[in-house]
Amino acid sequence: MRQGHQAIRGAQEAHTSTGTDLLSAGEFVVTWAVVEILDKLKNRARATPQRIALAEGEDDRVIQAAARITAERYAKITLLGRADTIRAAASRLGVKLDGIEILNPLASPRLDAYAQIYLERRRARGTTLEEAHEASRKPLYFAALSVAAGDADASVGGAANSTAETVRAALHSIGLAPEARLVSGFFLMIVPARDGITFGERGAMLFADCGVVPDPTPQELAEIALATAENARAFLEVEPRVALLSFSTKGSAEHARVEKIREALRIIQVRQPTLAVDGELQVDAALVPGVGASKAKGSPVAGRANVLIFPDLDSGNIGYKLVERLAGAAALGPILQGLARPANDLSRGCTADDIAHVVAITAIQSIARQQLASASGD
């Protein structure tokens, strides 16, 4: 897998800001747009509560989030950590732990089983049984392995661990989805209306990859686009319209970087010929109807894209932060995609609200994965 340590390092360096400022973005309209979308996601999650393992269960913010999630009944939470420490913290914080499972990885009867799962996944890399046991005792790995074993539907970590550590635990323990070739990350962006004009779906769009893969090949870019399109269906509940972004629109420039976008488009069209996708497109051609009609006449996407695929991590990370800071947008993410089962990362500067939001998003991912598996007969 080309991604490997390079992508994990890229994820760690790129993930210095997430949706932790989403309710203080400086725009009242954004606040209510975010609340509306999150409430909708929670309502959908509440219909089929998912079992979510929170790796850093002794962290005050995680404990507070678990109490809120449980009170709102949109997920079934397991806190990993020492029970006496967690209960003492809950008492100090004034929160109730009713309905929340507390599990100490070091005392779990599942350790041997999880170590075997880890060993099978990493044996080809030279991992020994002793190393597998050591890994499975770590909360990040224990949480991910509980997902791999089917004891939990998804995991969330990163409140006290780096993105690189969190992504590595998920990759090594859960692994890639059968159809996936890499892990990438998307942001759910909510952009305020301006002069009555909205972009995407009532201001909601998906941006990728903004957090994991530094310099994707055409094949990897296609993979990122296809995974993000599927998540657009899950989160926006509409058909995706995918724009492959570039500094060129339909031959306005010639360069190896432009050819990379064109090759990615060809790959996508072969793999999913019915998907509304186009490229290469400059961002104004992708979003603004008048510009799209002028620069990319006849495009199924130009002027109305709801999924933006950036050519590399530089542009993706810069792009989402510019929209967040200059347009007053909310950025929810990065949300990992490409894993066999959901596992997501938090910023170490996250709040209890941020953790609760990521759990809601993770629950929707898990539900969508189960629905796809049911539809395909798996």
mmCIF file of C-alpha atoms in Angstrom:
data_model
loop_
_atom_site.group_PDB
_atom_site.id
_atom_site.type_symbol
_atom_site.label_atom_id
_atom_site.label_comp_id
_atom_site.label_asym_id
_atom_site.label_seq_id
_atom_site.Cartn_x
_atom_site.Cartn_y
_atom_site.Cartn_z
ATOM 1 C CA MET A 1 0.000 0.000 0.000
ATOM 2 C CA ARG A 2 1.638 3.239 -1.183
ATOM 3 C CA GLN A 3 -0.070 5.305 1.476
ATOM 4 C CA GLY A 4 1.707 3.897 4.537
ATOM 5 C CA HIS A 5 3.716 6.052 6.886
ATOM 6 C CA GLN A 6 3.844 8.993 4.453
ATOM 7 C CA ALA A 7 0.072 9.397 4.616
ATOM 8 C CA ILE A 8 0.008 8.943 8.378
ATOM 9 C CA ARG A 9 2.598 11.707 8.734
ATOM 10 C CA GLY A 10 0.576 13.850 6.353
ATOM 11 C CA ALA A 11 -2.515 13.290 8.432
ATOM 12 C CA GLN A 12 -0.731 14.279 11.622
ATOM 13 C CA GLU A 13 0.601 17.522 10.150
ATOM 14 C CA ALA A 14 -2.602 18.464 8.336
ATOM 15 C CA HIS A 15 -4.955 17.851 11.246
ATOM 16 C CA THR A 16 -4.228 20.930 13.343
ATOM 17 C CA SER A 17 -7.806 22.205 13.117
ATOM 18 C CA THR A 18 -11.100 20.407 12.954
ATOM 19 C CA GLY A 19 -14.666 21.362 13.619
ATOM 20 C CA THR A 20 -13.766 22.484 17.128
ATOM 21 C CA ASP A 21 -14.727 26.079 16.302
ATOM 22 C CA LEU A 22 -17.890 25.180 14.468
ATOM 23 C CA LEU A 23 -20.295 26.901 16.838
ATOM 24 C CA SER A 24 -18.186 30.030 17.174
ATOM 25 C CA ALA A 25 -17.468 30.655 13.512
ATOM 26 C CA GLY A 26 -18.631 34.252 13.749
ATOM 27 C CA GLU A 27 -21.734 33.796 11.612
ATOM 28 C CA PHE A 28 -25.119 33.325 13.309
ATOM 29 C CA VAL A 29 -26.497 31.688 10.171
ATOM 30 C CA VAL A 30 -23.715 29.092 10.255
ATOM 31 C CA THR A 31 -24.491 28.242 13.854
ATOM 32 C CA TRP A 32 -28.081 27.424 13.059
ATOM 33 C CA ALA A 33 -27.211 25.630 9.829
ATOM 34 C CA VAL A 34 -24.822 23.417 11.784
ATOM 35 C CA VAL A 35 -27.374 22.792 14.520
ATOM 36 C CA GLU A 36 -29.976 21.837 11.908
ATOM 37 C CA ILE A 37 -27.677 19.391 10.156
ATOM 38 C CA LEU A 38 -26.410 17.848 13.396
ATOM 39 C CA ASP A 39 -29.946 17.443 14.714
ATOM 40 C CA LYS A 40 -30.886 15.686 11.492
ATOM 41 C CA LEU A 41 -27.900 13.346 11.783
ATOM 42 C CA LYS A 42 -28.702 12.600 15.437
ATOM 43 C CA ASN A 43 -32.326 11.809 14.578
ATOM 44 C CA ARG A 44 -31.199 9.365 11.920
ATOM 45 C CA ALA A 45 -28.688 7.788 14.311
ATOM 46 C CA ARG A 46 -31.313 7.552 17.058
ATOM 47 C CA ALA A 47 -33.427 5.273 14.866
ATOM 48 C CA THR A 48 -30.658 2.634 14.887
ATOM 49 C CA PRO A 49 -28.282 3.335 17.794
ATOM 50 C CA GLN A 50 -24.763 2.135 17.073
ATOM 51 C CA ARG A 51 -22.249 0.766 19.574
ATOM 52 C CA ILE A 52 -19.372 3.257 19.699
ATOM 53 C CA ALA A 53 -16.149 2.603 21.614
ATOM 54 C CA LEU A 54 -14.413 5.724 22.938
ATOM 55 C CA ALA A 55 -10.741 4.954 23.429
ATOM 56 C CA GLU A 56 -9.866 7.761 25.864
ATOM 57 C CA GLY A 57 -12.547 7.009 28.421
ATOM 58 C CA GLU A 58 -10.721 8.592 31.352
ATOM 59 C CA ASP A 59 -10.592 12.022 29.682
ATOM 60 C CA ASP A 60 -13.026 14.535 31.225
ATOM 61 C CA ARG A 61 -14.241 15.700 27.799
ATOM 62 C CA VAL A 62 -14.906 12.146 26.668
ATOM 63 C CA ILE A 63 -16.843 11.374 29.854
ATOM 64 C CA GLN A 64 -18.975 14.507 29.431
ATOM 65 C CA ALA A 65 -19.618 13.683 25.772
ATOM 66 C CA ALA A 66 -20.581 10.100 26.625
ATOM 67 C CA ALA A 67 -23.138 11.353 29.151
ATOM 68 C CA ARG A 68 -24.662 13.756 26.616
ATOM 69 C CA ILE A 69 -24.796 11.166 23.846
ATOM 70 C CA THR A 70 -26.424 8.636 26.149
ATOM 71 C CA ALA A 71 -28.951 11.196 27.390
ATOM 72 C CA GLU A 72 -29.862 11.999 23.769
ATOM 73 C CA ARG A 73 -29.966 8.255 22.932
ATOM 74 C CA TYR A 74 -28.318 8.377 19.518
ATOM 75 C CA ALA A 75 -25.515 5.906 20.293
ATOM 76 C CA LYS A 76 -24.581 3.195 22.791
ATOM 77 C CA ILE A 77 -21.278 4.199 24.359
ATOM 78 C CA THR A 78 -18.433 2.132 25.767
ATOM 79 C CA LEU A 79 -15.776 4.072 27.685
ATOM 80 C CA LEU A 80 -12.367 2.417 27.789
ATOM 81 C CA GLY A 81 -10.369 2.906 30.970
ATOM 82 C CA ARG A 82 -10.213 2.162 34.659
ATOM 83 C CA ALA A 83 -13.702 2.100 36.155
ATOM 84 C CA ASP A 84 -12.747 3.762 39.458
ATOM 85 C CA THR A 85 -10.969 6.608 37.632
ATOM 86 C CA ILE A 86 -13.893 7.157 35.274
ATOM 87 C CA ARG A 87 -16.483 7.084 38.041
ATOM 88 C CA ALA A 88 -14.471 9.500 40.178
ATOM 89 C CA ALA A 89 -14.175 11.890 37.245
ATOM 90 C CA ALA A 90 -17.894 11.628 36.506
ATOM 91 C CA SER A 91 -18.704 12.437 40.127
ATOM 92 C CA ARG A 92 -16.387 15.437 40.048
ATOM 93 C CA LEU A 93 -17.922 16.629 36.759
ATOM 94 C CA GLY A 94 -21.465 16.067 37.989
ATOM 95 C CA VAL A 95 -22.460 13.741 35.149
ATOM 96 C CA LYS A 96 -24.270 10.411 35.249
ATOM 97 C CA LEU A 97 -22.893 7.225 33.750
ATOM 98 C CA ASP A 98 -26.241 5.407 33.589
ATOM 99 C CA GLY A 99 -26.464 3.329 30.417
ATOM 100 C CA ILE A 100 -22.737 3.654 29.641
ATOM 101 C CA GLU A 101 -20.516 0.579 29.550
ATOM 102 C CA ILE A 102 -17.090 0.945 31.190
ATOM 103 C CA LEU A 103 -14.421 -1.480 30.073
ATOM 104 C CA ASN A 104 -10.792 -1.713 31.172
ATOM 105 C CA PRO A 105 -8.757 -3.176 28.292
ATOM 106 C CA LEU A 106 -6.148 -4.547 30.704
ATOM 107 C CA ALA A 107 -8.769 -6.662 32.485
ATOM 108 C CA SER A 108 -10.809 -7.699 29.461
ATOM 109 C CA PRO A 109 -11.405 -11.394 28.732
ATOM 110 C CA ARG A 110 -11.304 -10.435 25.028
ATOM 111 C CA LEU A 111 -7.606 -9.523 25.041
ATOM 112 C CA ASP A 112 -6.430 -12.888 23.717
ATOM 113 C CA ALA A 113 -9.014 -12.856 20.932
ATOM 114 C CA TYR A 114 -8.096 -9.297 19.957
ATOM 115 C CA ALA A 115 -4.400 -10.155 19.961
ATOM 116 C CA GLN A 116 -5.120 -13.003 17.538
ATOM 117 C CA ILE A 117 -7.025 -10.655 15.230
ATOM 118 C CA TYR A 118 -4.135 -8.210 15.296
ATOM 119 C CA LEU A 119 -1.596 -10.979 14.715
ATOM 120 C CA GLU A 120 -3.470 -12.258 11.661
ATOM 121 C CA ARG A 121 -3.606 -8.767 10.178
ATOM 122 C CA ARG A 122 0.057 -7.970 10.862
ATOM 123 C CA ARG A 123 1.768 -11.388 10.633
ATOM 124 C CA ALA A 124 3.036 -10.678 7.115
ATOM 125 C CA ARG A 125 4.758 -7.570 8.484
ATOM 126 C CA GLY A 126 6.682 -9.668 10.983
ATOM 127 C CA THR A 127 4.522 -8.978 14.051
ATOM 128 C CA THR A 128 4.918 -11.556 16.812
ATOM 129 C CA LEU A 129 2.250 -12.842 19.214
ATOM 130 C CA GLU A 130 3.922 -10.941 22.051
ATOM 131 C CA GLU A 131 3.775 -7.700 20.035
ATOM 132 C CA ALA A 132 0.133 -8.383 19.176
ATOM 133 C CA HIS A 133 -0.709 -8.789 22.867
ATOM 134 C CA GLU A 134 1.136 -5.571 23.670
ATOM 135 C CA ALA A 135 -0.764 -3.657 20.967
ATOM 136 C CA SER A 136 -4.169 -4.998 21.969
ATOM 137 C CA ARG A 137 -3.693 -3.694 25.513
ATOM 138 C CA LYS A 138 -3.450 -0.099 24.262
ATOM 139 C CA PRO A 139 -6.833 1.678 24.348
ATOM 140 C CA LEU A 140 -6.626 2.999 20.763
ATOM 141 C CA TYR A 141 -5.893 -0.477 19.450
ATOM 142 C CA PHE A 142 -8.324 -2.192 21.800
ATOM 143 C CA ALA A 143 -11.108 0.126 20.571
ATOM 144 C CA ALA A 144 -10.285 -0.520 16.919
ATOM 145 C CA LEU A 145 -9.950 -4.262 17.498
ATOM 146 C CA SER A 146 -13.345 -4.333 19.219
ATOM 147 C CA VAL A 147 -14.732 -2.926 15.968
ATOM 148 C CA ALA A 148 -12.827 -5.478 13.889
ATOM 149 C CA ALA A 149 -14.216 -8.263 16.108
ATOM 150 C CA GLY A 150 -17.788 -6.989 15.791
ATOM 151 C CA ASP A 151 -18.052 -6.174 19.508
ATOM 152 C CA ALA A 152 -18.511 -2.501 18.603
ATOM 153 C CA ASP A 153 -19.839 -0.876 15.429
ATOM 154 C CA ALA A 154 -17.286 1.949 15.354
ATOM 155 C CA SER A 155 -14.604 3.672 17.397
ATOM 156 C CA VAL A 156 -13.562 7.261 18.046
ATOM 157 C CA GLY A 157 -10.216 8.401 19.440
ATOM 158 C CA GLY A 158 -7.679 11.183 19.259
ATOM 159 C CA ALA A 159 -8.708 13.421 22.161
ATOM 160 C CA ALA A 160 -5.396 12.569 23.824
ATOM 161 C CA ASN A 161 -3.530 10.930 20.924
ATOM 162 C CA SER A 162 -2.155 12.238 17.651
ATOM 163 C CA THR A 163 -3.919 11.753 14.335
ATOM 164 C CA ALA A 164 -1.018 9.600 13.160
ATOM 165 C CA GLU A 165 -1.453 7.267 16.144
ATOM 166 C CA THR A 166 -5.228 7.102 15.707
ATOM 167 C CA VAL A 167 -5.089 6.416 11.970
ATOM 168 C CA ARG A 168 -2.339 3.825 12.431
ATOM 169 C CA ALA A 169 -4.373 1.937 15.043
ATOM 170 C CA ALA A 170 -7.402 1.873 12.736
ATOM 171 C CA LEU A 171 -5.401 0.778 9.682
ATOM 172 C CA HIS A 172 -3.541 -1.964 11.535
ATOM 173 C CA SER A 173 -6.558 -3.256 13.459
ATOM 174 C CA ILE A 174 -9.575 -2.771 11.184
ATOM 175 C CA GLY A 175 -7.899 -2.596 7.805
ATOM 176 C CA LEU A 176 -9.201 -1.374 4.485
ATOM 177 C CA ALA A 177 -12.653 -2.088 3.106
ATOM 178 C CA PRO A 178 -12.563 -4.859 0.471
ATOM 179 C CA GLU A 179 -13.163 -2.378 -2.360
ATOM 180 C CA ALA A 180 -10.822 0.300 -0.970
ATOM 181 C CA ARG A 181 -7.182 0.874 -1.769
ATOM 182 C CA LEU A 182 -6.412 3.584 0.766
ATOM 183 C CA VAL A 183 -7.711 5.587 3.690
ATOM 184 C CA SER A 184 -8.540 9.238 3.078
ATOM 185 C CA GLY A 185 -10.488 11.938 4.873
ATOM 186 C CA PHE A 186 -13.313 14.317 4.025
ATOM 187 C CA PHE A 187 -14.795 17.401 5.645
ATOM 188 C CA LEU A 188 -18.484 18.132 5.775
ATOM 189 C CA MET A 189 -18.479 21.873 5.025
ATOM 190 C CA ILE A 190 -21.435 24.118 5.803
ATOM 191 C CA VAL A 191 -21.116 27.457 4.026
ATOM 192 C CA PRO A 192 -23.408 30.391 4.868
ATOM 193 C CA ALA A 193 -25.655 31.843 2.192
ATOM 194 C CA ARG A 194 -24.546 35.189 0.820
ATOM 195 C CA ASP A 195 -26.979 37.526 -0.935
ATOM 196 C CA GLY A 196 -29.393 34.613 -1.151
ATOM 197 C CA ILE A 197 -26.867 32.426 -2.990
ATOM 198 C CA THR A 198 -25.996 28.990 -1.622
ATOM 199 C CA PHE A 199 -23.539 26.349 -2.795
ATOM 200 C CA GLY A 200 -23.813 22.566 -2.720
ATOM 201 C CA GLU A 201 -26.930 21.347 -0.935
ATOM 202 C CA ARG A 202 -28.284 24.307 1.034
ATOM 203 C CA GLY A 203 -24.701 25.230 1.790
ATOM 204 C CA ALA A 204 -23.505 21.710 2.634
ATOM 205 C CA MET A 205 -20.675 20.125 0.652
ATOM 206 C CA LEU A 206 -17.991 17.485 1.050
ATOM 207 C CA PHE A 207 -14.309 18.399 0.571
ATOM 208 C CA ALA A 208 -11.626 15.708 0.123
ATOM 209 C CA ASP A 209 -8.904 14.815 0.738
ATOM 210 C CA CYS A 210 -8.007 17.485 3.271
ATOM 211 C CA GLY A 211 -6.297 15.440 5.928
ATOM 212 C CA VAL A 212 -4.553 12.189 4.973
ATOM 213 C CA VAL A 213 -2.985 11.543 1.527
ATOM 214 C CA PRO A 214 -0.241 14.082 0.673
ATOM 215 C CA ASP A 215 0.182 13.563 -3.078
ATOM 216 C CA PRO A 216 -2.320 11.085 -4.559
ATOM 217 C CA THR A 217 -1.692 9.322 -7.850
ATOM 218 C CA PRO A 218 -4.479 9.342 -10.456
ATOM 219 C CA GLN A 219 -5.630 5.961 -9.150
ATOM 220 C CA GLU A 220 -5.648 7.212 -5.564
ATOM 221 C CA LEU A 221 -7.433 10.417 -6.550
ATOM 222 C CA ALA A 222 -10.125 8.317 -8.218
ATOM 223 C CA GLU A 223 -10.409 6.210 -5.080
ATOM 224 C CA ILE A 224 -10.793 9.338 -2.937
ATOM 225 C CA ALA A 225 -13.483 10.693 -5.269
ATOM 226 C CA LEU A 226 -15.500 7.471 -5.301
ATOM 227 C CA ALA A 227 -15.360 7.094 -1.509
ATOM 228 C CA THR A 228 -16.374 10.715 -0.981
ATOM 229 C CA ALA A 229 -19.250 10.384 -3.442
ATOM 230 C CA GLU A 230 -20.596 7.457 -1.418
ATOM 231 C CA ASN A 231 -20.340 9.491 1.763
ATOM 232 C CA ALA A 232 -22.166 12.371 0.081
ATOM 233 C CA ARG A 233 -25.091 10.005 -0.450
ATOM 234 C CA ALA A 234 -24.975 9.036 3.222
ATOM 235 C CA PHE A 235 -24.621 12.505 4.721
ATOM 236 C CA LEU A 236 -26.330 14.834 2.235
ATOM 237 C CA GLU A 237 -28.978 12.253 1.214
ATOM 238 C CA VAL A 238 -28.705 13.354 -2.430
ATOM 239 C CA GLU A 239 -26.903 12.108 -5.500
ATOM 240 C CA PRO A 240 -23.298 13.363 -5.525
ATOM 241 C CA ARG A 241 -22.048 15.799 -8.179
ATOM 242 C CA VAL A 242 -18.292 15.439 -8.057
ATOM 243 C CA ALA A 243 -15.845 18.068 -9.294
ATOM 244 C CA LEU A 244 -12.172 17.144 -9.753
ATOM 245 C CA LEU A 245 -10.449 20.454 -9.092
ATOM 246 C CA SER A 246 -7.461 21.923 -10.876
ATOM 247 C CA PHE A 247 -5.944 25.225 -11.963
ATOM 248 C CA SER A 248 -7.240 24.333 -15.439
ATOM 249 C CA THR A 249 -10.758 23.926 -16.806
ATOM 250 C CA LYS A 250 -11.250 21.606 -19.765
ATOM 251 C CA GLY A 251 -7.921 22.182 -21.431
ATOM 252 C CA SER A 252 -7.347 25.814 -20.537
ATOM 253 C CA ALA A 253 -3.844 24.745 -19.454
ATOM 254 C CA GLU A 254 -1.535 21.817 -20.155
ATOM 255 C CA HIS A 255 0.640 20.339 -17.425
ATOM 256 C CA ALA A 256 1.447 16.985 -15.856
ATOM 257 C CA ARG A 257 -0.685 17.971 -12.849
ATOM 258 C CA VAL A 258 -3.647 18.592 -15.153
ATOM 259 C CA GLU A 259 -3.134 15.253 -16.864
ATOM 260 C CA LYS A 260 -3.281 13.589 -13.441
ATOM 261 C CA ILE A 261 -6.802 14.950 -12.990
ATOM 262 C CA ARG A 262 -7.872 13.808 -16.437
ATOM 263 C CA GLU A 263 -6.533 10.311 -15.825
ATOM 264 C CA ALA A 264 -8.391 10.167 -12.496
ATOM 265 C CA LEU A 265 -11.592 11.138 -14.326
ATOM 266 C CA ARG A 266 -11.109 8.351 -16.866
ATOM 267 C CA ILE A 267 -10.642 5.804 -14.067
ATOM 268 C CA ILE A 268 -13.776 6.990 -12.244
ATOM 269 C CA GLN A 269 -15.888 6.881 -15.406
ATOM 270 C CA VAL A 270 -14.829 3.302 -16.076
ATOM 271 C CA ARG A 271 -15.543 2.209 -12.492
ATOM 272 C CA GLN A 272 -18.813 4.140 -12.042
ATOM 273 C CA PRO A 273 -20.120 5.278 -15.439
ATOM 274 C CA THR A 274 -23.384 6.632 -13.998
ATOM 275 C CA LEU A 275 -21.734 8.916 -11.423
ATOM 276 C CA ALA A 276 -22.082 12.656 -12.101
ATOM 277 C CA VAL A 277 -18.402 13.608 -12.148
ATOM 278 C CA ASP A 278 -16.300 15.990 -14.204
ATOM 279 C CA GLY A 279 -12.840 17.473 -14.397
ATOM 280 C CA GLU A 280 -10.569 19.095 -14.712
ATOM 281 C CA LEU A 281 -12.491 22.076 -13.291
ATOM 282 C CA GLN A 282 -11.369 25.285 -11.633
ATOM 283 C CA VAL A 283 -13.244 25.872 -8.399
ATOM 284 C CA ASP A 284 -15.312 28.785 -9.758
ATOM 285 C CA ALA A 285 -16.392 26.645 -12.701
ATOM 286 C CA ALA A 286 -17.363 23.891 -10.269
ATOM 287 C CA LEU A 287 -19.486 26.114 -8.024
ATOM 288 C CA VAL A 288 -20.801 29.153 -9.905
ATOM 289 C CA PRO A 289 -23.500 28.378 -12.512
ATOM 290 C CA GLY A 290 -22.601 31.267 -14.826
ATOM 291 C CA VAL A 291 -18.912 30.453 -14.793
ATOM 292 C CA GLY A 292 -19.581 26.751 -15.214
ATOM 293 C CA ALA A 293 -21.816 27.356 -18.234
ATOM 294 C CA SER A 294 -19.125 29.536 -19.809
ATOM 295 C CA LYS A 295 -16.044 27.418 -19.069
ATOM 296 C CA ALA A 296 -17.491 23.875 -19.152
ATOM 297 C CA LYS A 297 -20.592 23.929 -21.306
ATOM 298 C CA GLY A 298 -22.581 20.695 -21.117
ATOM 299 C CA SER A 299 -20.857 19.480 -17.942
ATOM 300 C CA PRO A 300 -23.081 17.418 -15.610
ATOM 301 C CA VAL A 301 -21.342 19.001 -12.615
ATOM 302 C CA ALA A 302 -20.064 22.483 -13.461
ATOM 303 C CA GLY A 303 -21.787 25.235 -11.521
ATOM 304 C CA ARG A 304 -23.549 22.876 -9.109
ATOM 305 C CA ALA A 305 -20.959 20.562 -7.547
ATOM 306 C CA ASN A 306 -21.627 19.266 -4.032
ATOM 307 C CA VAL A 307 -18.386 17.268 -3.733
ATOM 308 C CA LEU A 308 -15.023 18.948 -4.295
ATOM 309 C CA ILE A 309 -11.981 16.719 -4.815
ATOM 310 C CA PHE A 310 -8.666 18.514 -4.413
ATOM 311 C CA PRO A 311 -5.594 17.403 -6.378
ATOM 312 C CA ASP A 312 -3.344 17.075 -3.313
ATOM 313 C CA LEU A 313 -3.209 17.585 0.431
ATOM 314 C CA ASP A 314 -1.670 21.048 0.089
ATOM 315 C CA SER A 315 -4.639 22.427 -1.824
ATOM 316 C CA GLY A 316 -7.214 20.442 0.162
ATOM 317 C CA ASN A 317 -5.969 21.495 3.578
ATOM 318 C CA ILE A 318 -5.480 25.119 2.517
ATOM 319 C CA GLY A 319 -8.828 25.159 0.731
ATOM 320 C CA TYR A 320 -11.011 23.985 3.587
ATOM 321 C CA LYS A 321 -9.308 26.354 6.034
ATOM 322 C CA LEU A 322 -9.735 29.329 3.691
ATOM 323 C CA VAL A 323 -13.451 28.592 3.323
ATOM 324 C CA GLU A 324 -13.767 28.053 7.075
ATOM 325 C CA ARG A 325 -11.973 31.251 8.059
ATOM 326 C CA LEU A 326 -12.812 33.700 5.257
ATOM 327 C CA ALA A 327 -16.352 32.571 4.420
ATOM 328 C CA GLY A 328 -17.368 31.794 8.004
ATOM 329 C CA ALA A 329 -18.044 28.161 7.114
ATOM 330 C CA ALA A 330 -18.242 25.293 9.572
ATOM 331 C CA ALA A 331 -15.888 22.379 8.957
ATOM 332 C CA LEU A 332 -16.851 19.005 10.419
ATOM 333 C CA GLY A 333 -14.024 16.513 10.138
ATOM 334 C CA PRO A 334 -11.769 15.111 8.945
ATOM 335 C CA ILE A 335 -13.902 11.976 8.753
ATOM 336 C CA LEU A 336 -11.961 8.879 7.719
ATOM 337 C CA GLN A 337 -13.124 6.812 4.756
ATOM 338 C CA GLY A 338 -11.863 3.611 3.193
ATOM 339 C CA LEU A 339 -11.753 1.503 6.358
ATOM 340 C CA ALA A 340 -13.631 -1.783 6.566
ATOM 341 C CA ARG A 341 -15.586 -0.376 9.528
ATOM 342 C CA PRO A 342 -15.787 3.196 10.822
ATOM 343 C CA ALA A 343 -13.121 4.672 13.082
ATOM 344 C CA ASN A 344 -12.653 8.406 13.448
ATOM 345 C CA ASP A 345 -10.180 10.890 14.796
ATOM 346 C CA LEU A 346 -10.549 13.887 17.109
ATOM 347 C CA SER A 347 -8.457 16.992 17.545
ATOM 348 C CA ARG A 348 -6.515 17.016 20.788
ATOM 349 C CA GLY A 349 -8.030 20.467 21.334
ATOM 350 C CA CYS A 350 -11.575 19.137 21.017
ATOM 351 C CA THR A 351 -14.443 19.927 23.366
ATOM 352 C CA ALA A 352 -17.080 17.556 24.727
ATOM 353 C CA ASP A 353 -19.493 18.940 22.103
ATOM 354 C CA ASP A 354 -16.990 18.190 19.321
ATOM 355 C CA ILE A 355 -16.698 14.594 20.506
ATOM 356 C CA ALA A 356 -20.479 14.224 20.587
ATOM 357 C CA HIS A 357 -20.701 15.603 17.033
ATOM 358 C CA VAL A 358 -18.050 13.204 15.724
ATOM 359 C CA VAL A 359 -19.877 10.292 17.362
ATOM 360 C CA ALA A 360 -23.082 11.319 15.545
ATOM 361 C CA ILE A 361 -21.226 11.431 12.219
ATOM 362 C CA THR A 362 -19.523 8.111 12.955
ATOM 363 C CA ALA A 363 -22.894 6.525 13.745
ATOM 364 C CA ILE A 364 -24.240 7.605 10.345
ATOM 365 C CA GLN A 365 -21.186 6.091 8.662
ATOM 366 C CA SER A 366 -21.799 2.826 10.480
ATOM 367 C CA ILE A 367 -25.484 2.755 9.550
ATOM 368 C CA ALA A 368 -24.663 3.484 5.903
ATOM 369 C CA ARG A 369 -22.079 0.682 5.844
ATOM 370 C CA GLN A 370 -24.614 -1.772 7.285
ATOM 371 C CA GLN A 371 -27.239 -0.723 4.748
ATOM 372 C CA LEU A 372 -24.813 -1.228 1.873
ATOM 373 C CA ALA A 373 -23.803 -4.635 3.224
ATOM 374 C CA SER A 374 -27.468 -5.631 3.578
ATOM 375 C CA ALA A 375 -28.279 -4.464 0.045
ATOM 376 C CA SER A 376 -25.357 -6.449 -1.391
ATOM 377 C CA GLY A 377 -26.248 -9.544 0.640
ATOM 378 C CA ASP A 378 -22.995 -9.572 2.657
#
